[in-house]
PDB file of C-alpha atoms in Angstrom:
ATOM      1  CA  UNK A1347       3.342  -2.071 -49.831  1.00  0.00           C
ATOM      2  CA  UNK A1348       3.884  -5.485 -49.113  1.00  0.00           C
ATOM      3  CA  UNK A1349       4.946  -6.678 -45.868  1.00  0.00           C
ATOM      4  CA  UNK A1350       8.477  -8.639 -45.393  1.00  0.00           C
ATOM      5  CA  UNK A1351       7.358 -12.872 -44.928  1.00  0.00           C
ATOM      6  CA  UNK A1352       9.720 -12.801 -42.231  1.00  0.00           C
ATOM      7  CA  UNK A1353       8.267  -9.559 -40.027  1.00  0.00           C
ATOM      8  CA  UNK A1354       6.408 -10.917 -36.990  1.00  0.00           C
ATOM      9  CA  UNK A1355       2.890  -9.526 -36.218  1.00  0.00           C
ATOM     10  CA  UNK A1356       2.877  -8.866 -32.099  1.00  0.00           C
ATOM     11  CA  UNK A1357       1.281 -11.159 -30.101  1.00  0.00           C
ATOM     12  CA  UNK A1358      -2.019 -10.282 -27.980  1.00  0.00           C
ATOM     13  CA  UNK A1359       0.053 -10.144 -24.890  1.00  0.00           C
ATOM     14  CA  UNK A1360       2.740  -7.510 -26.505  1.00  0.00           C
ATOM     15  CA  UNK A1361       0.077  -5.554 -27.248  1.00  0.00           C
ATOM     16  CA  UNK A1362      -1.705  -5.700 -24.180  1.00  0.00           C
ATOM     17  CA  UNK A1363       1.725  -4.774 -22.115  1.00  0.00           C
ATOM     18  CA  UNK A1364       2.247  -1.603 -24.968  1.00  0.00           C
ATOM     19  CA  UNK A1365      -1.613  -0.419 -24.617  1.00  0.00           C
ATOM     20  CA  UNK A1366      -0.937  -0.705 -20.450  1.00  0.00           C
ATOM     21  CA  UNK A1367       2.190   1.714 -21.183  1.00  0.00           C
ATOM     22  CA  UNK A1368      -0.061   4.326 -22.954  1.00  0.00           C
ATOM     23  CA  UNK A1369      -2.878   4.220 -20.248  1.00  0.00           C
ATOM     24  CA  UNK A1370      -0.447   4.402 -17.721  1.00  0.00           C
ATOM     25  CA  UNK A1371       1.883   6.746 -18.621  1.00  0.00           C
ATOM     26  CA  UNK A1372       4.713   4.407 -17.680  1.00  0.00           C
ATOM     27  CA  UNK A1373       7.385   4.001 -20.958  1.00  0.00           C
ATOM     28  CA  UNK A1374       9.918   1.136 -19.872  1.00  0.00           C
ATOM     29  CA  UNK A1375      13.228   1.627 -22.051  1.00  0.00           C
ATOM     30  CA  UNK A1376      13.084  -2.092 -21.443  1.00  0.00           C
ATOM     31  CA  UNK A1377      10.032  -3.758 -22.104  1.00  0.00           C
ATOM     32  CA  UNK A1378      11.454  -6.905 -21.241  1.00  0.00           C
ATOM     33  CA  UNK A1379      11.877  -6.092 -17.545  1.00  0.00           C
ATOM     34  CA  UNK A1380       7.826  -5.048 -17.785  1.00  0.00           C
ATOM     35  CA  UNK A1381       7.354  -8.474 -18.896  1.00  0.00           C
ATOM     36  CA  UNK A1382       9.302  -9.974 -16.214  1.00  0.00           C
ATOM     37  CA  UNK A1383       7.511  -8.331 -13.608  1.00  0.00           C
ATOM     38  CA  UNK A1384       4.349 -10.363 -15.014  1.00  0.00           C
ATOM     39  CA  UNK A1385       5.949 -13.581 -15.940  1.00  0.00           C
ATOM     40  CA  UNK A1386       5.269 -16.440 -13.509  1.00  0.00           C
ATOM     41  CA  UNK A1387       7.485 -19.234 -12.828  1.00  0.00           C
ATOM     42  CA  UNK A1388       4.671 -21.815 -14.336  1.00  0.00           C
ATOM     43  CA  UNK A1389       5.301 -19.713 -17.560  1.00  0.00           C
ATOM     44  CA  UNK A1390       8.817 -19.979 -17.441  1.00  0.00           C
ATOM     45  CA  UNK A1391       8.785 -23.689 -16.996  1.00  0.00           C
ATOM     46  CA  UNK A1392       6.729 -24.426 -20.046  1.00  0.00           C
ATOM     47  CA  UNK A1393       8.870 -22.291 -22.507  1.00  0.00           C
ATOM     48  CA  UNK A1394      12.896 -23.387 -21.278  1.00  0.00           C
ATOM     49  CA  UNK A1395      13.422 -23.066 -25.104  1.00  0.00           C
ATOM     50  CA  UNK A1396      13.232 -19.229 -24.650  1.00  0.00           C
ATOM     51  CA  UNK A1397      15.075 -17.306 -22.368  1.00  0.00           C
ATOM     52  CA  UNK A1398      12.388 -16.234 -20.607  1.00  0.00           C
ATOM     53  CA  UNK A1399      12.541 -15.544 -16.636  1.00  0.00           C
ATOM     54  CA  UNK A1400      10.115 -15.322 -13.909  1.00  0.00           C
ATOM     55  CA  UNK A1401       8.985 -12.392 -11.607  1.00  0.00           C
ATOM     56  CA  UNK A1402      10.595 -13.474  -8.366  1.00  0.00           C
ATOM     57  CA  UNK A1403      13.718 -11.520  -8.201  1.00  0.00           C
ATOM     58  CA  UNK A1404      11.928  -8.118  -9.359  1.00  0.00           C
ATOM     59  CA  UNK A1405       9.254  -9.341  -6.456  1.00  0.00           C
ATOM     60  CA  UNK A1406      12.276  -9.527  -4.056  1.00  0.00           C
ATOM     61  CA  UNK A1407      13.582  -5.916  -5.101  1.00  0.00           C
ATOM     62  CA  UNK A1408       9.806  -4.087  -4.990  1.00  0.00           C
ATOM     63  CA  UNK A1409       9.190  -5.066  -1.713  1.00  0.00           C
ATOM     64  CA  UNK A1410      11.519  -3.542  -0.439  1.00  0.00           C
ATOM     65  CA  UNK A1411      11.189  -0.308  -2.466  1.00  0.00           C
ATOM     66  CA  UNK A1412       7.468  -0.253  -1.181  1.00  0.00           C
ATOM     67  CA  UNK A1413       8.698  -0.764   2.211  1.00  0.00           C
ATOM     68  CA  UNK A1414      11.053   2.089   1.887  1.00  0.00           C
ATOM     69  CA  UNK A1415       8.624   4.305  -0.114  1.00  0.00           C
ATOM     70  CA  UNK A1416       5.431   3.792   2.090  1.00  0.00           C
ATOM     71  CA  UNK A1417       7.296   4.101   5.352  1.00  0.00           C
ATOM     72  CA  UNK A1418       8.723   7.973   4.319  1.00  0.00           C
ATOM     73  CA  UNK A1419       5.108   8.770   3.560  1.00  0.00           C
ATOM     74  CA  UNK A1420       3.800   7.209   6.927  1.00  0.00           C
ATOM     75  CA  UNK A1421       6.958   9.083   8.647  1.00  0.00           C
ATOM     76  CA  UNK A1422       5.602  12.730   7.588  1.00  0.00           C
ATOM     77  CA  UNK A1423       1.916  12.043   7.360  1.00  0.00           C
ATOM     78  CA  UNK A1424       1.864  11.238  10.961  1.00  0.00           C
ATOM     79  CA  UNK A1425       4.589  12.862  13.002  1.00  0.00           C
ATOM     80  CA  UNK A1426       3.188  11.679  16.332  1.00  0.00           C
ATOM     81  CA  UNK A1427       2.556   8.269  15.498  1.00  0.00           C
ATOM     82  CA  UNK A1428       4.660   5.973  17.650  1.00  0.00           C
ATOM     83  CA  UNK A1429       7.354   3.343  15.773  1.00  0.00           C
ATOM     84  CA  UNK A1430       5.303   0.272  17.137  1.00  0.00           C
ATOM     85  CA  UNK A1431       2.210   2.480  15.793  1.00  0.00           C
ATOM     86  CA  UNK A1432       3.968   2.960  12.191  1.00  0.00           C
ATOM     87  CA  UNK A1433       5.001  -0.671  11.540  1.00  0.00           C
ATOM     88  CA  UNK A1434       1.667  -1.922  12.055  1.00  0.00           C
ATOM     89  CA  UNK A1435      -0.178   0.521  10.061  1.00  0.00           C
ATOM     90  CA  UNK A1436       3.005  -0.096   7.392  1.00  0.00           C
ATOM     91  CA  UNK A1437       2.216  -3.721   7.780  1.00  0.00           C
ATOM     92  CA  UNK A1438      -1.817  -3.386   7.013  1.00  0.00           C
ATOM     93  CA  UNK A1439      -0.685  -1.335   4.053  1.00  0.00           C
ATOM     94  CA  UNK A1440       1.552  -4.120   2.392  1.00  0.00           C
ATOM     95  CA  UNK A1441      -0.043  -7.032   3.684  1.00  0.00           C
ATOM     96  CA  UNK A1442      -1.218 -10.024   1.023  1.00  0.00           C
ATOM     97  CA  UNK A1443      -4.788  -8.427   0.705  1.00  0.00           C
ATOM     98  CA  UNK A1444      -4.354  -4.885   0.371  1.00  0.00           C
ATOM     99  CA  UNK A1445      -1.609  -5.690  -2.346  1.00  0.00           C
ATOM    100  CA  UNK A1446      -4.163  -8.067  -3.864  1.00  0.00           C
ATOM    101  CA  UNK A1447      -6.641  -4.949  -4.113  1.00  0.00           C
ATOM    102  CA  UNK A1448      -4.330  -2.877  -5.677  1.00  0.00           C
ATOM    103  CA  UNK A1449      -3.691  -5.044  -8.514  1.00  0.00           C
ATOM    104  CA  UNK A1450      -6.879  -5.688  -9.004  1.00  0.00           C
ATOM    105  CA  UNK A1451      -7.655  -2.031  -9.651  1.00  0.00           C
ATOM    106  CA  UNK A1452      -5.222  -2.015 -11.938  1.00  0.00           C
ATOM    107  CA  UNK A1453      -6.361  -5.274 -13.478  1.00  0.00           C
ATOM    108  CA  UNK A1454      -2.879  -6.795 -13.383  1.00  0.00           C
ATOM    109  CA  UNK A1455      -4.191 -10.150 -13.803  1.00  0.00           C
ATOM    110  CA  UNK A1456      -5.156  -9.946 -17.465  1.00  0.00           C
ATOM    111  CA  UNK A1457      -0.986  -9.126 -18.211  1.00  0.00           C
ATOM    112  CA  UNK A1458       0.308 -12.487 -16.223  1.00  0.00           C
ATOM    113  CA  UNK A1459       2.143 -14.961 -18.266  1.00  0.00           C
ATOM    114  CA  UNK A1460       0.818 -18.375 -16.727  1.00  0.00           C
ATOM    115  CA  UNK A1461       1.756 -21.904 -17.806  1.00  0.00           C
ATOM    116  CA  UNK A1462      -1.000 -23.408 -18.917  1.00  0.00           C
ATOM    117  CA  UNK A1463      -1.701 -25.477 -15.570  1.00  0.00           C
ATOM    118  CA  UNK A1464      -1.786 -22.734 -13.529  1.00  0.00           C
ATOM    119  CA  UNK A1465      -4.101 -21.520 -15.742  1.00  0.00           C
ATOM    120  CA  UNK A1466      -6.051 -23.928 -15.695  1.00  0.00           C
ATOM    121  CA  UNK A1467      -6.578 -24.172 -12.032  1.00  0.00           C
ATOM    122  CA  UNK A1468      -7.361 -20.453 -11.304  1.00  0.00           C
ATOM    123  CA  UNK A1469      -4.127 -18.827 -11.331  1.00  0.00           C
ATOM    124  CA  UNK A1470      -4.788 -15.601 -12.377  1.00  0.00           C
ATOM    125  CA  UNK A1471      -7.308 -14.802  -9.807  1.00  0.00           C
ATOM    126  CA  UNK A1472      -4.780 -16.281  -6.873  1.00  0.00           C
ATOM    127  CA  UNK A1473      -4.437 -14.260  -4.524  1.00  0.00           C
ATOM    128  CA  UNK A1474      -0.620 -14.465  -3.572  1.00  0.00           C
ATOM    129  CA  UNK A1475       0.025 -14.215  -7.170  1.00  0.00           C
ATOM    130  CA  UNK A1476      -1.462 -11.429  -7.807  1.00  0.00           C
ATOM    131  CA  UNK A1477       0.066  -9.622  -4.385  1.00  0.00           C
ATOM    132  CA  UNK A1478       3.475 -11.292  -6.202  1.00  0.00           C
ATOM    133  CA  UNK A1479       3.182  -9.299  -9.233  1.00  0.00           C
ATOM    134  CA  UNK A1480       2.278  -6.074  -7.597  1.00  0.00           C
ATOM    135  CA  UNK A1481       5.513  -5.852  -5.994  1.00  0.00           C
ATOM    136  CA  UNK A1482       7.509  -7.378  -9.247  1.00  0.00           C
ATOM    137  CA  UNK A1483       5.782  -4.276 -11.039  1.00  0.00           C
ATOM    138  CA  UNK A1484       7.328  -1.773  -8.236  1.00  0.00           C
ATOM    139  CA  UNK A1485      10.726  -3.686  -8.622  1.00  0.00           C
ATOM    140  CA  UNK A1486      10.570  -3.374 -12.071  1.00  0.00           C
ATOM    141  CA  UNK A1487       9.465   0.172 -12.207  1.00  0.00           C
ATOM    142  CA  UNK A1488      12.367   0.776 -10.335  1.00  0.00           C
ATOM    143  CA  UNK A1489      14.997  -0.103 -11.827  1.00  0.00           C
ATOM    144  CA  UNK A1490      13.502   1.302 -15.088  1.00  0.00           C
ATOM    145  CA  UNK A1491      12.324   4.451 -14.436  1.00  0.00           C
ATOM    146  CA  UNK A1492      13.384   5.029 -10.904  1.00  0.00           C
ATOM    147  CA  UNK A1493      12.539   5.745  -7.343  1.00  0.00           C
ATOM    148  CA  UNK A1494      10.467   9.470  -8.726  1.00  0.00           C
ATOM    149  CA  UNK A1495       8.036   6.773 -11.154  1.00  0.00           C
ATOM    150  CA  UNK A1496       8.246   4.886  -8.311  1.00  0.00           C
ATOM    151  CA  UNK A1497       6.268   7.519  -6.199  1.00  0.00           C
ATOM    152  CA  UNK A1498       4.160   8.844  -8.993  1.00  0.00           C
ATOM    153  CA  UNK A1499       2.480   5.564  -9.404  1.00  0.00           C
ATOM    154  CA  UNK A1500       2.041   5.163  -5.297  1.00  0.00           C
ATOM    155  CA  UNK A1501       0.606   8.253  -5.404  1.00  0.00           C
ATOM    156  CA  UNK A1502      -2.069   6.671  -7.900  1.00  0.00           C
ATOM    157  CA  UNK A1503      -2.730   3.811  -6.745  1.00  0.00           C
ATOM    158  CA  UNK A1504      -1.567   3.427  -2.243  1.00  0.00           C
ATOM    159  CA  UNK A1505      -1.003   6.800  -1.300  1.00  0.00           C
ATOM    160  CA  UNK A1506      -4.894   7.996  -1.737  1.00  0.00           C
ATOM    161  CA  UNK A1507      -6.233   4.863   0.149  1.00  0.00           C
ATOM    162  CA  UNK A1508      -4.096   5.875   3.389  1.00  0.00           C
ATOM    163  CA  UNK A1509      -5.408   9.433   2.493  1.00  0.00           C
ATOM    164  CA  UNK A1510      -9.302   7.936   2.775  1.00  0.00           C
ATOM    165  CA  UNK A1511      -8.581   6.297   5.697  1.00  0.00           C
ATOM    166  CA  UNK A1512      -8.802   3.109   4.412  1.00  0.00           C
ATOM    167  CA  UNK A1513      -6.501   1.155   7.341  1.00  0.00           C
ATOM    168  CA  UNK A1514      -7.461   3.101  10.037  1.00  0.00           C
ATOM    169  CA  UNK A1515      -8.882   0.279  11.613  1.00  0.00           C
ATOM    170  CA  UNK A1516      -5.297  -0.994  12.622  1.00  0.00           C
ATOM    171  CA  UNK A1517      -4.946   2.114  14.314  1.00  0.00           C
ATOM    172  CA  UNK A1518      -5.379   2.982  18.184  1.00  0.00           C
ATOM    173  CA  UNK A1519      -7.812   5.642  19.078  1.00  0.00           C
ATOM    174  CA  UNK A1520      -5.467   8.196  19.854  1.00  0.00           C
ATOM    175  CA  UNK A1521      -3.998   7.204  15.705  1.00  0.00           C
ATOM    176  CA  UNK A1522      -7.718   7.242  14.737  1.00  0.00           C
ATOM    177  CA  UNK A1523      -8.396  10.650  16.562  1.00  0.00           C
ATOM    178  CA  UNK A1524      -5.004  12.175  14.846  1.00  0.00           C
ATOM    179  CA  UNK A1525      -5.813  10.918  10.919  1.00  0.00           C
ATOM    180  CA  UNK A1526      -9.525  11.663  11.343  1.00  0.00           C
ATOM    181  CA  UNK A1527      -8.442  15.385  12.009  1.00  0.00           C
ATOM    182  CA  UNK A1528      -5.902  15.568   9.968  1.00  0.00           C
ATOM    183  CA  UNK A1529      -8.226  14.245   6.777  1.00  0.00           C
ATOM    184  CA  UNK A1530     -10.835  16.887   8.016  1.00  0.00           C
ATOM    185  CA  UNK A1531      -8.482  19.535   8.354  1.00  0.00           C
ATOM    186  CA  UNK A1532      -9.916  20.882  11.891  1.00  0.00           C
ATOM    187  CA  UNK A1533      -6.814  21.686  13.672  1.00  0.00           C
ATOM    188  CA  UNK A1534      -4.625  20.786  16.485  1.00  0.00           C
ATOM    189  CA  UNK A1535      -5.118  17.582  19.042  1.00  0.00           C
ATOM    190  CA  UNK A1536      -3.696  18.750  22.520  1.00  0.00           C
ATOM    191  CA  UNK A1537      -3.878  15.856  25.604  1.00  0.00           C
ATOM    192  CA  UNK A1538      -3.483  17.206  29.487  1.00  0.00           C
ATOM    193  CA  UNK A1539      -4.132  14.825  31.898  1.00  0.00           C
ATOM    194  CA  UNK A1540      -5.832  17.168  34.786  1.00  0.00           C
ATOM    195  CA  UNK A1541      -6.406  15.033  37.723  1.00  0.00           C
ATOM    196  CA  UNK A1542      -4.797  11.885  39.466  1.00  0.00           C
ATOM    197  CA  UNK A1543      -6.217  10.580  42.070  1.00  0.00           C
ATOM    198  CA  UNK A1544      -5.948   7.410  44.540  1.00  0.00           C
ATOM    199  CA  UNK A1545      -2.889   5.501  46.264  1.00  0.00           C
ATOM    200  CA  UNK A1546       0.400   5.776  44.647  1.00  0.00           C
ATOM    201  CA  UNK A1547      -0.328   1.734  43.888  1.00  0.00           C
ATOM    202  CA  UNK A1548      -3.492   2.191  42.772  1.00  0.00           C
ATOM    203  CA  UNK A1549      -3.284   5.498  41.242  1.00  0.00           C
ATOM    204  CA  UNK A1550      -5.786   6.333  38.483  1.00  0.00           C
ATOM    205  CA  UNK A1551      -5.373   9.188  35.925  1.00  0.00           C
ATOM    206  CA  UNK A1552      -8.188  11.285  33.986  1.00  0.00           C
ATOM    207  CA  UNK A1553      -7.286  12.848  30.584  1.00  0.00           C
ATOM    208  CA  UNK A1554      -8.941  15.367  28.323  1.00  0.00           C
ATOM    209  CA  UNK A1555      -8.316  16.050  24.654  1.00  0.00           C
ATOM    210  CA  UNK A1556      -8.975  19.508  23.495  1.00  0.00           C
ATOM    211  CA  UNK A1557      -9.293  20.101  19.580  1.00  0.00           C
ATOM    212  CA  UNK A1558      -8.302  24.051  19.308  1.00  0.00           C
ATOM    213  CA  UNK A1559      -8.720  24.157  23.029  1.00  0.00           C
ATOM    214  CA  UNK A1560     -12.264  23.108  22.889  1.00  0.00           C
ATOM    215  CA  UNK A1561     -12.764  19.445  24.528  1.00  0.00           C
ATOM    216  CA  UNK A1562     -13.599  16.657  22.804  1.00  0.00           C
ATOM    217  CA  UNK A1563     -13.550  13.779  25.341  1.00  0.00           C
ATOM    218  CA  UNK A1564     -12.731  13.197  29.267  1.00  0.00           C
ATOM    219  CA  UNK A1565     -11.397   9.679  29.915  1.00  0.00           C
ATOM    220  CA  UNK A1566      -9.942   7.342  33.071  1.00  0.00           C
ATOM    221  CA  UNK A1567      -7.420   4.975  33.211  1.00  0.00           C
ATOM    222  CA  UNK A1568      -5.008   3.181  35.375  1.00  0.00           C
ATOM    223  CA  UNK A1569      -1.986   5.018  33.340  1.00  0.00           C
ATOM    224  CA  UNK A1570      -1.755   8.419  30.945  1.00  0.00           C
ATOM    225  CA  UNK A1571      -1.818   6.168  27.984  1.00  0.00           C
ATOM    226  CA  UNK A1572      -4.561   4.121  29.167  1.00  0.00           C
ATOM    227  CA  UNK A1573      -6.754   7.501  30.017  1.00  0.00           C
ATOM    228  CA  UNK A1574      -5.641   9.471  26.653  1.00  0.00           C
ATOM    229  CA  UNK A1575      -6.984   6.607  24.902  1.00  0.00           C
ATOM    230  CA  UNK A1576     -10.157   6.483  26.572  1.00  0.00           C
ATOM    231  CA  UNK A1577     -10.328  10.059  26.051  1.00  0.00           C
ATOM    232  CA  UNK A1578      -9.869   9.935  22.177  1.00  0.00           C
ATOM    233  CA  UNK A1579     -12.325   6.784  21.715  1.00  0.00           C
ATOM    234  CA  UNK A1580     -14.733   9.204  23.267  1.00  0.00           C
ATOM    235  CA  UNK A1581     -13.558  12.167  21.061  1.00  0.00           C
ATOM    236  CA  UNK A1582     -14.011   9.914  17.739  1.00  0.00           C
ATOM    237  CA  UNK A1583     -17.755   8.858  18.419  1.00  0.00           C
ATOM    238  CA  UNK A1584     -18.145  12.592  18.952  1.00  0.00           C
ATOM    239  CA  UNK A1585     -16.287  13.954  15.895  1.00  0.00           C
ATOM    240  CA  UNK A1586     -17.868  11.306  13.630  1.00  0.00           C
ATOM    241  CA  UNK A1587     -21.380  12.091  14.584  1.00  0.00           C
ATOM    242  CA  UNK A1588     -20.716  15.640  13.938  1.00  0.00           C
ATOM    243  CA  UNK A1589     -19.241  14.521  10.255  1.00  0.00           C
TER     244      UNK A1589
END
């Protein structure tokens, strides 16, 4: 049967946006907002005879759903992590670089539409860019699919890096201690501090850590906090030589 002169074979980058939907598992009712989320503003600039638009209102809306999202998760993951302790670790977790990582696991970079100068000059492989699209992609998902999609593809792509431990290192000791036992599954972190000692202005405090009321680690400090975390660095060197 022949085909109609006027049908329109899809271009390589339609199909490369459908074949993403089937390994996926994400089906956008409207494909065009899945484009969006990977057009750049170069893109958009070169081709003012189409009415095509860029990704930087979709990047304004998914940042704020992953802000949202990844802040309930951190919330009930760690129930006795302080607010100052949650932003940061939030922070680490949508930073440029980590954002960068993620879409390169997904290898978001091959879908960008790029004018042809910021192709030219490296564009796919910039950094901000590619943290940019990331979050258009959330937006987009969004408003698509919705917030459950939302959380199916975090728990792809984010949630199992935070599971791995992968920004502990923005964590204090006593943080460390709590999401090294709670990724091992050992049991319950108790602190007591059982001595003070000294001068009421020079007053120094000692702390132990029990993990199912065995210790773990003894420190000293000029406050509680400053002795629990002395106590729970010494309680991680001993925990991860045992793992």
């Amino acid at each position: 049967m022949r085909k109609n002169a006027n049908e329109r074979k899809p271009s390589i980058k339609e199909n490369k946006f459908k074949q993403f939907q089937q390994s996926s598992g994400f089906h956008f009712h409207d494909e065009k907002l899945l484009k969006q989320a990977f057009t750049h503003s170069s893109y958009v600039n070169e081709h003012r005879r189409k009415p095509y638009e860029d990704n930087e209102r979709l990047e304004f809306l998914g940042d704020a759903v992953l802000e949202l999202t990844i802040s309930k998760y951190l919330f009930k993951k760690y129930p006795l992590m302080s607010e100052g302790e949650l932003t940061k670790l939030r922070a680490a977790i949508v930073c440029e670089p980590s954002l960068v990582d993620f879409a390169a696991q997904l290898s978001f970079g091959d879908l960008v539409l790029l004018g042809k100068g910021e192709e030219m000059t490296g564009g796919r492989e910039r950094p901000a860019l590619l943290a940019d699209v990331f979050e258009a992609f959330v937006g987009a998902l969004f408003l698509d699919l919705g917030l459950d999609s939302v959380l199916v593809f975090l728990e792809r792509v984010v949630f199992p890096k935070i599971d791995e431990g992968a920004f502990s290192h923005v964590m204090d000791y006593k943080s460390q201690l709590q999401e090294l036992v709670q990724r091992d599954g050992s049991g319950i972190l108790e602190y007591r501090i059982s001595q003070e000692k000294g001068p009421a202005h020079n007053r120094e405090f000692v702390s132990q850590v029990r993990l199912n009321g065995e210790e773990l680690g003894t420190g000293i400090g000029r406050s509680k906090k400053e002795a629990e975390q002395q106590a729970a660095q010494l309680a991680l060197k001993i925990l991860k030589e045992k793992l």
